[in-house]
mmCIF file with all atom_site columns, N, CA and C in Angstrom:
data_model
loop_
_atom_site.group_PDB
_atom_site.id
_atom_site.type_symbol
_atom_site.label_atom_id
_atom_site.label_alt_id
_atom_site.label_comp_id
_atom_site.label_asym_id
_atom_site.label_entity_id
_atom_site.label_seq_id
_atom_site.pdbx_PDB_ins_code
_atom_site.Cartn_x
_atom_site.Cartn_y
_atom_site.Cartn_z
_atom_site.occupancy
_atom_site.B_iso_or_equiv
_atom_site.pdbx_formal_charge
_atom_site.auth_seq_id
_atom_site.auth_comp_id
_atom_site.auth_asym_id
_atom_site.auth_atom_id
_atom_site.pdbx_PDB_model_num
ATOM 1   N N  . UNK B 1 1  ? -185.118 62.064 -87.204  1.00 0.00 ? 219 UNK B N  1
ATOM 2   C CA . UNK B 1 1  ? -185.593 62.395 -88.542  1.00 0.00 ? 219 UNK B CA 1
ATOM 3   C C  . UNK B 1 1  ? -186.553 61.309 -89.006  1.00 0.00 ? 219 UNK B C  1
ATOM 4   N N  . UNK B 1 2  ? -187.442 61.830 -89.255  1.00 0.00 ? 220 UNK B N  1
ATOM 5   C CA . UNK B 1 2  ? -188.535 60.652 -89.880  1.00 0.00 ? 220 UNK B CA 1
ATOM 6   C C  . UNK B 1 2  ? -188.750 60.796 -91.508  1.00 0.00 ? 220 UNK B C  1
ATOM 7   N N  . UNK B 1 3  ? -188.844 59.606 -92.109  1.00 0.00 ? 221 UNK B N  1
ATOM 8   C CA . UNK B 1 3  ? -188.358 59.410 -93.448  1.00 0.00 ? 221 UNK B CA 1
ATOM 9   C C  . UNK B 1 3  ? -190.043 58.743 -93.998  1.00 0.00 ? 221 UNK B C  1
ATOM 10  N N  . UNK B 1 4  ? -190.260 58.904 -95.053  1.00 0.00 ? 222 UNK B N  1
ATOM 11  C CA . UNK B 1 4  ? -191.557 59.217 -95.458  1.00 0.00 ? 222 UNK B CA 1
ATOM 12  C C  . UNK B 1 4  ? -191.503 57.400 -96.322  1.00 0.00 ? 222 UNK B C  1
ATOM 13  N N  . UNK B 1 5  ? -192.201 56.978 -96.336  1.00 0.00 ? 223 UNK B N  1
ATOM 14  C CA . UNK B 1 5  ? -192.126 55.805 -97.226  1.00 0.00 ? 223 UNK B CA 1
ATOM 15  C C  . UNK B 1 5  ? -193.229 55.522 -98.111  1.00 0.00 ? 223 UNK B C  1
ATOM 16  N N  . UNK B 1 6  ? -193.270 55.195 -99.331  1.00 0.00 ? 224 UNK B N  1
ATOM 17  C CA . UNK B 1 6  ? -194.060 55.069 -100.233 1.00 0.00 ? 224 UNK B CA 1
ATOM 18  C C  . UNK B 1 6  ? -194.305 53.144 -100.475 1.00 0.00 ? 224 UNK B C  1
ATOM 19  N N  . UNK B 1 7  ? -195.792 52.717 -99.850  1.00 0.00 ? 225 UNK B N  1
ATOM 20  C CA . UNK B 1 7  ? -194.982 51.005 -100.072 1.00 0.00 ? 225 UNK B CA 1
ATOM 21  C C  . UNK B 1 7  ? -196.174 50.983 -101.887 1.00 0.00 ? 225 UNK B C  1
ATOM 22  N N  . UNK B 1 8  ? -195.168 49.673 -102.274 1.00 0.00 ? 226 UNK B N  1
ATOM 23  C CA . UNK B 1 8  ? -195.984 48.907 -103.363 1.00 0.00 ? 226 UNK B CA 1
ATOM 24  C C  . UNK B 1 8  ? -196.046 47.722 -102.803 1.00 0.00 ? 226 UNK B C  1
ATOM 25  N N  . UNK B 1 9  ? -196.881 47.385 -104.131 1.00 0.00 ? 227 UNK B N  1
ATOM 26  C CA . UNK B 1 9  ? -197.074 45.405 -104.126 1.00 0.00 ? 227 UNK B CA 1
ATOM 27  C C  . UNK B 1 9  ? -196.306 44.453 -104.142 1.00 0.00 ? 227 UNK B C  1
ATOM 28  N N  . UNK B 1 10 ? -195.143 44.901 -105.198 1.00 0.00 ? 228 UNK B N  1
ATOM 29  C CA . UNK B 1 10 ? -194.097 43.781 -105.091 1.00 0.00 ? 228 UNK B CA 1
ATOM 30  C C  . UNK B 1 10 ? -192.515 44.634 -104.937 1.00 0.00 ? 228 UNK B C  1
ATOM 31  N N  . UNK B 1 11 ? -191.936 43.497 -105.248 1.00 0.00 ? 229 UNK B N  1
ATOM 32  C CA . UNK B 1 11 ? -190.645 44.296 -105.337 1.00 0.00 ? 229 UNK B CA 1
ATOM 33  C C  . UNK B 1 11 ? -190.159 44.645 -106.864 1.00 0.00 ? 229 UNK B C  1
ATOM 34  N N  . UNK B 1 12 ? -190.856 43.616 -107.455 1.00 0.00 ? 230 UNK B N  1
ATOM 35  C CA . UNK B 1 12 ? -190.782 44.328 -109.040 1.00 0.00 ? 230 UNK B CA 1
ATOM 36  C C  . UNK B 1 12 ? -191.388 45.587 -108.970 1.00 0.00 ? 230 UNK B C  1
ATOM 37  N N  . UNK B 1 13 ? -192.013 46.085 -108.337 1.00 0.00 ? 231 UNK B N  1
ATOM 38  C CA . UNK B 1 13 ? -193.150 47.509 -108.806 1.00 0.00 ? 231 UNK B CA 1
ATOM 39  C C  . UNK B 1 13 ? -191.922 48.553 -108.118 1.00 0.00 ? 231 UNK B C  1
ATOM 40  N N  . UNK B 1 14 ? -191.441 48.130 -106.716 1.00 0.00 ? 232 UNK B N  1
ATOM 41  C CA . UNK B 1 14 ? -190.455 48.853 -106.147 1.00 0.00 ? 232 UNK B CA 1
ATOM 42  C C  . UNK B 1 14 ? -189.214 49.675 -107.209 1.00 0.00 ? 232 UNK B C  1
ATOM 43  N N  . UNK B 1 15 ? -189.062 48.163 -107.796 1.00 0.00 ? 233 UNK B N  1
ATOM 44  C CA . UNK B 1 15 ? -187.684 48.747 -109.009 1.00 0.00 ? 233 UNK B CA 1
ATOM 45  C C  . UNK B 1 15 ? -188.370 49.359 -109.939 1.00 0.00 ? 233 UNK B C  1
ATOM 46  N N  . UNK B 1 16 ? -189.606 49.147 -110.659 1.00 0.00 ? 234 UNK B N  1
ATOM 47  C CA . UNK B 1 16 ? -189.325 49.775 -112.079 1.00 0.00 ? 234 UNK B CA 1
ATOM 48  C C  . UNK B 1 16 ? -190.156 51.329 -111.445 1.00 0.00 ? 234 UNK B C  1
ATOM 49  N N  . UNK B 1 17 ? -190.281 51.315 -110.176 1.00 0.00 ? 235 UNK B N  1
ATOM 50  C CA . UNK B 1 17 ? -190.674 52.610 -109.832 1.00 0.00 ? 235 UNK B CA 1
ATOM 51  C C  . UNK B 1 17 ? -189.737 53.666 -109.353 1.00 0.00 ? 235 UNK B C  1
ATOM 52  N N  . UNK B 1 18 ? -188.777 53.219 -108.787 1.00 0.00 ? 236 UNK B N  1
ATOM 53  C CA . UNK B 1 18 ? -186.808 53.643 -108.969 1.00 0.00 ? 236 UNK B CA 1
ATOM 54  C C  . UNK B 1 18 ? -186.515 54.128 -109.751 1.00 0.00 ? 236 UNK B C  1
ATOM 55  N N  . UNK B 1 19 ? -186.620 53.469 -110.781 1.00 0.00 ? 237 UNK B N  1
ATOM 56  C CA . UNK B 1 19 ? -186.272 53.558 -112.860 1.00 0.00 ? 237 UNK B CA 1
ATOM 57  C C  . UNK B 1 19 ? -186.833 54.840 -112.752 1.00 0.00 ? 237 UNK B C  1
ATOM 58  N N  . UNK B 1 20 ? -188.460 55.088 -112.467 1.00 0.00 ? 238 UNK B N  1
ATOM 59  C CA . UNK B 1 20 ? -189.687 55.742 -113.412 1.00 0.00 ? 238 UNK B CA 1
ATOM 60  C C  . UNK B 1 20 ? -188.525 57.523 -112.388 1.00 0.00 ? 238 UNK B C  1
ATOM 61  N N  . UNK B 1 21 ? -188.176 57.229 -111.254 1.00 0.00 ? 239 UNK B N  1
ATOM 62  C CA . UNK B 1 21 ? -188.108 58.753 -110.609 1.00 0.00 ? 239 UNK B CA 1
ATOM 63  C C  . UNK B 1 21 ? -186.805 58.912 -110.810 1.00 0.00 ? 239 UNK B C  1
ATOM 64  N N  . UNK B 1 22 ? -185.971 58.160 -111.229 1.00 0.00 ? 240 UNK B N  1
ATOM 65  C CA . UNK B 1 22 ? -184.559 58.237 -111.416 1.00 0.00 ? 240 UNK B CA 1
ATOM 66  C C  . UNK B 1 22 ? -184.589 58.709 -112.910 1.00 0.00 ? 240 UNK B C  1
ATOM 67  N N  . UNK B 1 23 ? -185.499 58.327 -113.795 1.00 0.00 ? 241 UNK B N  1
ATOM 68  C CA . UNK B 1 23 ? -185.706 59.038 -115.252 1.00 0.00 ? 241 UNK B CA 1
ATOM 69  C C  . UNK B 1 23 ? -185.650 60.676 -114.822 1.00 0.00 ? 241 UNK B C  1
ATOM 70  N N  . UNK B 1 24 ? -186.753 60.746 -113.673 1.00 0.00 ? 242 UNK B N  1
ATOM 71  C CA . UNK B 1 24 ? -187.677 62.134 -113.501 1.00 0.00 ? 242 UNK B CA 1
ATOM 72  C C  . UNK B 1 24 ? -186.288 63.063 -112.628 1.00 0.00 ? 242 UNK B C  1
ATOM 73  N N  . UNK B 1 25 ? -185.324 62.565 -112.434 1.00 0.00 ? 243 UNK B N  1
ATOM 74  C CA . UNK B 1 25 ? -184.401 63.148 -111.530 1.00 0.00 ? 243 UNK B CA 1
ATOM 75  C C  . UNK B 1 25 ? -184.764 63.443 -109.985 1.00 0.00 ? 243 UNK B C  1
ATOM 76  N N  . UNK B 1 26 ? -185.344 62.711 -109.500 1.00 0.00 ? 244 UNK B N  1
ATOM 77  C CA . UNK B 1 26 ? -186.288 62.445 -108.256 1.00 0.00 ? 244 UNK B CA 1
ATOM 78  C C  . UNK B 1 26 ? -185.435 60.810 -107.826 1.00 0.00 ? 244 UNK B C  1
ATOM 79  N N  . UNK B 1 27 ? -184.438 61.138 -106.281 1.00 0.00 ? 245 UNK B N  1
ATOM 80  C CA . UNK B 1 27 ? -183.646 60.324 -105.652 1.00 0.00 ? 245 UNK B CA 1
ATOM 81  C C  . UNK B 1 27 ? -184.532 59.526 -104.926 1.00 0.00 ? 245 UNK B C  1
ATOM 82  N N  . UNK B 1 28 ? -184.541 58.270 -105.235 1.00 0.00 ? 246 UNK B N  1
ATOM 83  C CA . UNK B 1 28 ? -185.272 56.937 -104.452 1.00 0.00 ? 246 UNK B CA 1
ATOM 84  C C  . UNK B 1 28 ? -184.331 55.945 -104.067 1.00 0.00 ? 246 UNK B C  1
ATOM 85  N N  . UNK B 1 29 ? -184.887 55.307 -102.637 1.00 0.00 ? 247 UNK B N  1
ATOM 86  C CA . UNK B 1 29 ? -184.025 53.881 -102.055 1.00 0.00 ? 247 UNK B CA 1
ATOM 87  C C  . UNK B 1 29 ? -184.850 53.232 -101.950 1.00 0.00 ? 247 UNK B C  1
ATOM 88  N N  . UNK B 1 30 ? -184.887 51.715 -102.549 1.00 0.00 ? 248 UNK B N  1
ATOM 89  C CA . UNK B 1 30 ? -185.780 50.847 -102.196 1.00 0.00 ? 248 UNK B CA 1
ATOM 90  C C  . UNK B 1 30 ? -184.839 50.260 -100.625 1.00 0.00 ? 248 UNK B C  1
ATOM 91  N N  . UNK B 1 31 ? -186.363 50.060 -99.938  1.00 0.00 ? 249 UNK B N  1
ATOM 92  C CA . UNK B 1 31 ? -185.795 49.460 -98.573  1.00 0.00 ? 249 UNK B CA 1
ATOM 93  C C  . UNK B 1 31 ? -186.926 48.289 -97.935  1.00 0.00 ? 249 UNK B C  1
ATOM 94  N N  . UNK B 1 32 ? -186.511 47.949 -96.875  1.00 0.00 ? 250 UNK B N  1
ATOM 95  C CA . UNK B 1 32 ? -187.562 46.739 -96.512  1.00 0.00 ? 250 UNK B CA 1
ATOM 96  C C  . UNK B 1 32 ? -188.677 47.656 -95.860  1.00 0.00 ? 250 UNK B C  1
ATOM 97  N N  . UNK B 1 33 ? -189.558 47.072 -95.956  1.00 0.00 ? 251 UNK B N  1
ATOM 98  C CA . UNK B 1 33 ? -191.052 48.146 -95.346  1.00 0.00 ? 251 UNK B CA 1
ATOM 99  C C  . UNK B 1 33 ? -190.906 47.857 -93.522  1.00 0.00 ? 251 UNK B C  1
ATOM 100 N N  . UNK B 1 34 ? -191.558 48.471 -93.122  1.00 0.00 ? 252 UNK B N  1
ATOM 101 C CA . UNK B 1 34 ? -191.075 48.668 -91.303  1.00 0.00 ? 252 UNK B CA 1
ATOM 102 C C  . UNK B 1 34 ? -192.039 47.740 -91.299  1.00 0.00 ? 252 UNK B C  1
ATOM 103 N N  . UNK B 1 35 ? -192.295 46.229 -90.366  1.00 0.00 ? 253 UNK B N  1
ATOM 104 C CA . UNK B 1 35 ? -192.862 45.666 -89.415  1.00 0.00 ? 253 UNK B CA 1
ATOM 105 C C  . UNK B 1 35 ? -194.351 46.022 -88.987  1.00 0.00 ? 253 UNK B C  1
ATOM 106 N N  . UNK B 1 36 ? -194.525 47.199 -88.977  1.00 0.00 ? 254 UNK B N  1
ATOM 107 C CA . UNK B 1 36 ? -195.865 47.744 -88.664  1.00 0.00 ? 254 UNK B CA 1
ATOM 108 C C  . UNK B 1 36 ? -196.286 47.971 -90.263  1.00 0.00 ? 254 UNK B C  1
ATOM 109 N N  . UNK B 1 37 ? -195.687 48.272 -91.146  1.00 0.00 ? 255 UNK B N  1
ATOM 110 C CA . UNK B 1 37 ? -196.057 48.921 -92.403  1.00 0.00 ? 255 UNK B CA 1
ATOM 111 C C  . UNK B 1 37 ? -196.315 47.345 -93.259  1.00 0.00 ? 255 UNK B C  1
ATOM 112 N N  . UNK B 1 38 ? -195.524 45.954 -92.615  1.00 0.00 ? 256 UNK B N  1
ATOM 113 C CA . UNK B 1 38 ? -195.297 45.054 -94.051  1.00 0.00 ? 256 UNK B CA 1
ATOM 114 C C  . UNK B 1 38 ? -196.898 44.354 -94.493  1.00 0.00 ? 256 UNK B C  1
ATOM 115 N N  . UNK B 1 39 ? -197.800 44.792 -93.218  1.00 0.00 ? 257 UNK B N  1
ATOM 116 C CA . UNK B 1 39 ? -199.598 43.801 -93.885  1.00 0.00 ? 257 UNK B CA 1
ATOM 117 C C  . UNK B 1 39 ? -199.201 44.412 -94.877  1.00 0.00 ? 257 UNK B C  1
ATOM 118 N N  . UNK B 1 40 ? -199.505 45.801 -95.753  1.00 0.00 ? 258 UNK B N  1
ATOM 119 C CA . UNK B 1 40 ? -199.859 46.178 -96.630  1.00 0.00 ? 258 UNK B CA 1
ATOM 120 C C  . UNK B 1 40 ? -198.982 46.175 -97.523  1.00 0.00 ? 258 UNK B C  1
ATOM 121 N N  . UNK B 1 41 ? -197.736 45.808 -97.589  1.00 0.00 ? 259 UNK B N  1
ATOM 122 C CA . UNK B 1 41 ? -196.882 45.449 -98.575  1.00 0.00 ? 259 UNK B CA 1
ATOM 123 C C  . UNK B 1 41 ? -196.122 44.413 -98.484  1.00 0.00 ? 259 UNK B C  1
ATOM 124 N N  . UNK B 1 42 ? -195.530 43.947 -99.613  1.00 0.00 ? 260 UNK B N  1
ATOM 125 C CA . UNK B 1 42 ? -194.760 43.368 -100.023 1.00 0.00 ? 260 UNK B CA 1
ATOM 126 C C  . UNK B 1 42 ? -193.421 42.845 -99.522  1.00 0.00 ? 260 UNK B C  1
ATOM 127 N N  . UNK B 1 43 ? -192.773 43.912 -98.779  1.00 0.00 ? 261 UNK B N  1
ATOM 128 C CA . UNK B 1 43 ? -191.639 44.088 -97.803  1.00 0.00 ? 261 UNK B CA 1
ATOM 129 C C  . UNK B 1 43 ? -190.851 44.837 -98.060  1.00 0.00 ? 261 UNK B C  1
ATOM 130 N N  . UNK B 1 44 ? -191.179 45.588 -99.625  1.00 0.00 ? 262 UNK B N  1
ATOM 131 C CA . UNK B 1 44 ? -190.049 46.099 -100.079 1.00 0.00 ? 262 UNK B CA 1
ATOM 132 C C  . UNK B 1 44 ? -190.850 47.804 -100.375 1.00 0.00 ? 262 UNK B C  1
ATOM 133 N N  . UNK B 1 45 ? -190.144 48.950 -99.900  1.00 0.00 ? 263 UNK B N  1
ATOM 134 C CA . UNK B 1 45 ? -190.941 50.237 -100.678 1.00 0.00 ? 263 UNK B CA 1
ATOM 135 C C  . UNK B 1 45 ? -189.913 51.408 -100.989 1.00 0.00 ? 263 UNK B C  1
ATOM 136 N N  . UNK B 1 46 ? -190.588 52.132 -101.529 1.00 0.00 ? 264 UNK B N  1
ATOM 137 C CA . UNK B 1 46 ? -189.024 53.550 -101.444 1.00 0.00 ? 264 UNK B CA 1
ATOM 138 C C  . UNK B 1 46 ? -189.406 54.227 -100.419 1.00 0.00 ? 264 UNK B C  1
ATOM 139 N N  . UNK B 1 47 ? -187.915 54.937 -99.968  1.00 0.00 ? 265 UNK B N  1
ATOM 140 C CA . UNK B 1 47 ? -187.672 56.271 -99.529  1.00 0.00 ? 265 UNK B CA 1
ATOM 141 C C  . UNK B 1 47 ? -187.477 56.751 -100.481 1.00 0.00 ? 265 UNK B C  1
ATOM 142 N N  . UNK B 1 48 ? -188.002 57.576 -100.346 1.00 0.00 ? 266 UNK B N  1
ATOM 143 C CA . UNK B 1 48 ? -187.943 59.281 -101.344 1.00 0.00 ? 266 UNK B CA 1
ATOM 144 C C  . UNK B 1 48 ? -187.787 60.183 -100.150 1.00 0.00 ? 266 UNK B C  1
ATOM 145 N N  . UNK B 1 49 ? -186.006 60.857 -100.168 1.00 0.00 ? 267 UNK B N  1
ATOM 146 C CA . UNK B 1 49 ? -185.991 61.567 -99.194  1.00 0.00 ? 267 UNK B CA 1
ATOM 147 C C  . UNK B 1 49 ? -186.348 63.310 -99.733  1.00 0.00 ? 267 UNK B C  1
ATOM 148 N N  . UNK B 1 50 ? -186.865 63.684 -100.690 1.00 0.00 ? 268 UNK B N  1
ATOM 149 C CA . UNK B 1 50 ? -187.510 64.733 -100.891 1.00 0.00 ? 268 UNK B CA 1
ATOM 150 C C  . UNK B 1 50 ? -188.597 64.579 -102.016 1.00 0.00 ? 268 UNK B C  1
ATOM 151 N N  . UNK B 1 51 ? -189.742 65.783 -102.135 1.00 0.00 ? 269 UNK B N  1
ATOM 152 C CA . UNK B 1 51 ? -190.867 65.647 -103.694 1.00 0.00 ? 269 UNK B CA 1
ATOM 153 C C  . UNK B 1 51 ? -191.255 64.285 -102.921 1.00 0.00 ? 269 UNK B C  1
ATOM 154 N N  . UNK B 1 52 ? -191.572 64.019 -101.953 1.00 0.00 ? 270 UNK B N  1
ATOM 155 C CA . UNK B 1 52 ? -192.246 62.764 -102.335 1.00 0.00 ? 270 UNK B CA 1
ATOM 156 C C  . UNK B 1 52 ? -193.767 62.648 -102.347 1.00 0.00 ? 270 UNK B C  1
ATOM 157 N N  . UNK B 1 53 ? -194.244 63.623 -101.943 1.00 0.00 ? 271 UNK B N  1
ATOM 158 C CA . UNK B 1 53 ? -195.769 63.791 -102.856 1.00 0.00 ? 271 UNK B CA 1
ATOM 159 C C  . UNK B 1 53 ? -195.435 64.001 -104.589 1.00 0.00 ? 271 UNK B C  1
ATOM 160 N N  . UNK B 1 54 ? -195.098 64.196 -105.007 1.00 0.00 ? 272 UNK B N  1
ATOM 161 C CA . UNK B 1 54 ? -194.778 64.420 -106.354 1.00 0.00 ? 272 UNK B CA 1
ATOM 162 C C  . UNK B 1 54 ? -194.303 63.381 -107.037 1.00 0.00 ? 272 UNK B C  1
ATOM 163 N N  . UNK B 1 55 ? -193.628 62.280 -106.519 1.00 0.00 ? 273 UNK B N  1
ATOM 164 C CA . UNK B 1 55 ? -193.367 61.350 -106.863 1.00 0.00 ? 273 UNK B CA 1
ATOM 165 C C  . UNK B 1 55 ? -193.982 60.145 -106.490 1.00 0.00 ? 273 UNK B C  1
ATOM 166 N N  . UNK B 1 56 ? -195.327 60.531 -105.404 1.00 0.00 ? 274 UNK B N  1
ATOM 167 C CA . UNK B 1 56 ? -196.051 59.330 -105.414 1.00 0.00 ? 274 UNK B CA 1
ATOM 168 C C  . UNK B 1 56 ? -197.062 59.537 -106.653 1.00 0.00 ? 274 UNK B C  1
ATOM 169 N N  . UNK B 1 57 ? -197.549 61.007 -106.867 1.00 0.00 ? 275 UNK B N  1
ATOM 170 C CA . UNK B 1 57 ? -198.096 61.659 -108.257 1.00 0.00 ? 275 UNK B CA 1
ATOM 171 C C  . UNK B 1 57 ? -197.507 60.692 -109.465 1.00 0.00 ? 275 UNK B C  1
ATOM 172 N N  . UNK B 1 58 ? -195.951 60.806 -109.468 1.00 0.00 ? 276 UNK B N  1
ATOM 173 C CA . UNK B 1 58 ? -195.402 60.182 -111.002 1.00 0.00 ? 276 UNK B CA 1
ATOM 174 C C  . UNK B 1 58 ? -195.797 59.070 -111.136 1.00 0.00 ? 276 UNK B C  1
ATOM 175 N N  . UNK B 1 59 ? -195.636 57.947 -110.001 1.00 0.00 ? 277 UNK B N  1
ATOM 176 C CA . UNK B 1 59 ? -195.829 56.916 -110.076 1.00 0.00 ? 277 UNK B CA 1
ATOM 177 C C  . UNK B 1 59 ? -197.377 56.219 -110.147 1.00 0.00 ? 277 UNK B C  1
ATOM 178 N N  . UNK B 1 60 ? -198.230 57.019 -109.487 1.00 0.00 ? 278 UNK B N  1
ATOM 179 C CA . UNK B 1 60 ? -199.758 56.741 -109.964 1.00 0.00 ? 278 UNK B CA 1
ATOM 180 C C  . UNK B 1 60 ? -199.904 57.355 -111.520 1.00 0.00 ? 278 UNK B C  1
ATOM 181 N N  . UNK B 1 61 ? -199.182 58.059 -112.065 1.00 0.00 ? 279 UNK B N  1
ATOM 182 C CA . UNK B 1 61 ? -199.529 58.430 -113.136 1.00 0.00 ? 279 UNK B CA 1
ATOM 183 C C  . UNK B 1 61 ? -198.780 57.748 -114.418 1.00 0.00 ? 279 UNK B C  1
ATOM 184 N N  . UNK B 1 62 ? -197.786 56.779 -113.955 1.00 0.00 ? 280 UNK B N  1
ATOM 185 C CA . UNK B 1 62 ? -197.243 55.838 -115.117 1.00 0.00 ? 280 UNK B CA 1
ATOM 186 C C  . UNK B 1 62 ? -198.034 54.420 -114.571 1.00 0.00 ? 280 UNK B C  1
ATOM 187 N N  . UNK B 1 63 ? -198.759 53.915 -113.834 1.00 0.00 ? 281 UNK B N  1
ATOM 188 C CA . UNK B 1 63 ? -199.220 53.215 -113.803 1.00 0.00 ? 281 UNK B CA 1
ATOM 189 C C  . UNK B 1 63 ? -198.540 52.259 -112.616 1.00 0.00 ? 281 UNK B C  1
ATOM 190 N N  . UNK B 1 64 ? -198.142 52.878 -112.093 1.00 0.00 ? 282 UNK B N  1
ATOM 191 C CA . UNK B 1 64 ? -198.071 51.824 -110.629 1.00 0.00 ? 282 UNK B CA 1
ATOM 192 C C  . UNK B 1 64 ? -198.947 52.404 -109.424 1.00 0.00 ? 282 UNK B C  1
ATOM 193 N N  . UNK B 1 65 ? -198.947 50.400 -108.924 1.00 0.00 ? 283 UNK B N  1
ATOM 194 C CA . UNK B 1 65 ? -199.785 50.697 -107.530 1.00 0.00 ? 283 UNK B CA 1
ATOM 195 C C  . UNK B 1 65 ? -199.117 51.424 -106.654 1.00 0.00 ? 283 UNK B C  1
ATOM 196 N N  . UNK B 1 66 ? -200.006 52.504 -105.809 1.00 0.00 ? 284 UNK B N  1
ATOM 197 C CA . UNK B 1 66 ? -199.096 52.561 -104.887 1.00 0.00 ? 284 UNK B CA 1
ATOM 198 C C  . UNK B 1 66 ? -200.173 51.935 -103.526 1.00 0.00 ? 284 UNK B C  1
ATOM 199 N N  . UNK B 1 67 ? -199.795 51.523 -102.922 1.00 0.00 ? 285 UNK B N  1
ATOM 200 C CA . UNK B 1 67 ? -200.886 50.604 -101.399 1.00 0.00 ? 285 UNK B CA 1
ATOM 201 C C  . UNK B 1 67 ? -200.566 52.140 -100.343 1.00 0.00 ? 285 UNK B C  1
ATOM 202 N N  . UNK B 1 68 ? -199.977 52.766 -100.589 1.00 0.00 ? 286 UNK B N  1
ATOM 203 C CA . UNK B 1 68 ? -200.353 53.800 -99.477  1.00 0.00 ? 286 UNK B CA 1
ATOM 204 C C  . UNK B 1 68 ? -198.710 54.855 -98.824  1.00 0.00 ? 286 UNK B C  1
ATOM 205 N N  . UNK B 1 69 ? -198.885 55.024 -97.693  1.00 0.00 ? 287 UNK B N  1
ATOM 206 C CA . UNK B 1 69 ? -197.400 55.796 -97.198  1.00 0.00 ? 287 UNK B CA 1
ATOM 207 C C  . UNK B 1 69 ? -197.254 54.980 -96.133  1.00 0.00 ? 287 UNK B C  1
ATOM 208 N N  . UNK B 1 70 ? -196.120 55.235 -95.147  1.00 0.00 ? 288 UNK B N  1
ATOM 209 C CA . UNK B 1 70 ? -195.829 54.651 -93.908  1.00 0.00 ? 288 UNK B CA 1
ATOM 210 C C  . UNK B 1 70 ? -194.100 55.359 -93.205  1.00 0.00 ? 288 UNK B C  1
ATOM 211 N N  . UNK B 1 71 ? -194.370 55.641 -92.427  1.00 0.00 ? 289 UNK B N  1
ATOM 212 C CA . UNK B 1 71 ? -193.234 56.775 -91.606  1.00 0.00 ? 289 UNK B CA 1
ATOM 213 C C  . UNK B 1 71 ? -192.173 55.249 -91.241  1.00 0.00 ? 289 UNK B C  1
ATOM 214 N N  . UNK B 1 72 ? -190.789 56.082 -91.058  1.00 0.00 ? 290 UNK B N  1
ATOM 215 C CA . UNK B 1 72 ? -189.767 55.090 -90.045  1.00 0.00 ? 290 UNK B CA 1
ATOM 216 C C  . UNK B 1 72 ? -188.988 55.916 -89.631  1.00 0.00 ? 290 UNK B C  1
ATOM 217 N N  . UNK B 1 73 ? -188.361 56.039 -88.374  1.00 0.00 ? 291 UNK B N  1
ATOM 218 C CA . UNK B 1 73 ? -187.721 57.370 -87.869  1.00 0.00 ? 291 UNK B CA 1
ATOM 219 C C  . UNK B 1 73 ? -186.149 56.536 -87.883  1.00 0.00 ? 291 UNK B C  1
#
């Protein structure tokens, strides 16, 4: 099963972006970013194991970065 990952900048952006989909009723895990994925982040990003186009939507639209996606099986 391959799990979709959303990275940010920090790990503060990680949590209050948790908060923002856990408001929206949209299930997130912050986790460490995969090895191949950490240049572009921080170390820290969500799984969103469903909506997670929709919830990378919420989160560009309350004002967080998002640096991009990155798979981990």
């Amino acid at each position: 099963m391959i799990k979709e990952l959303i990275l940010l900048p920090s790990v503060t952006y990680a949590m209050k972006a948790k908060s923002i989909l856990d408001n929206k009723h949209i299930r997130a895990y912050i986790q460490r970013t995969p090895k191949s994925a950490a240049v572009r982040s921080c170390g820290y990003c969500l799984y969103v194991p469903s909506k997670t186009d929709e919830a990378e939507t919420i989160l560009r639209s309350n004002g967080i970065r998002v640096l991009g996606r990155a798979e981990r099986e």
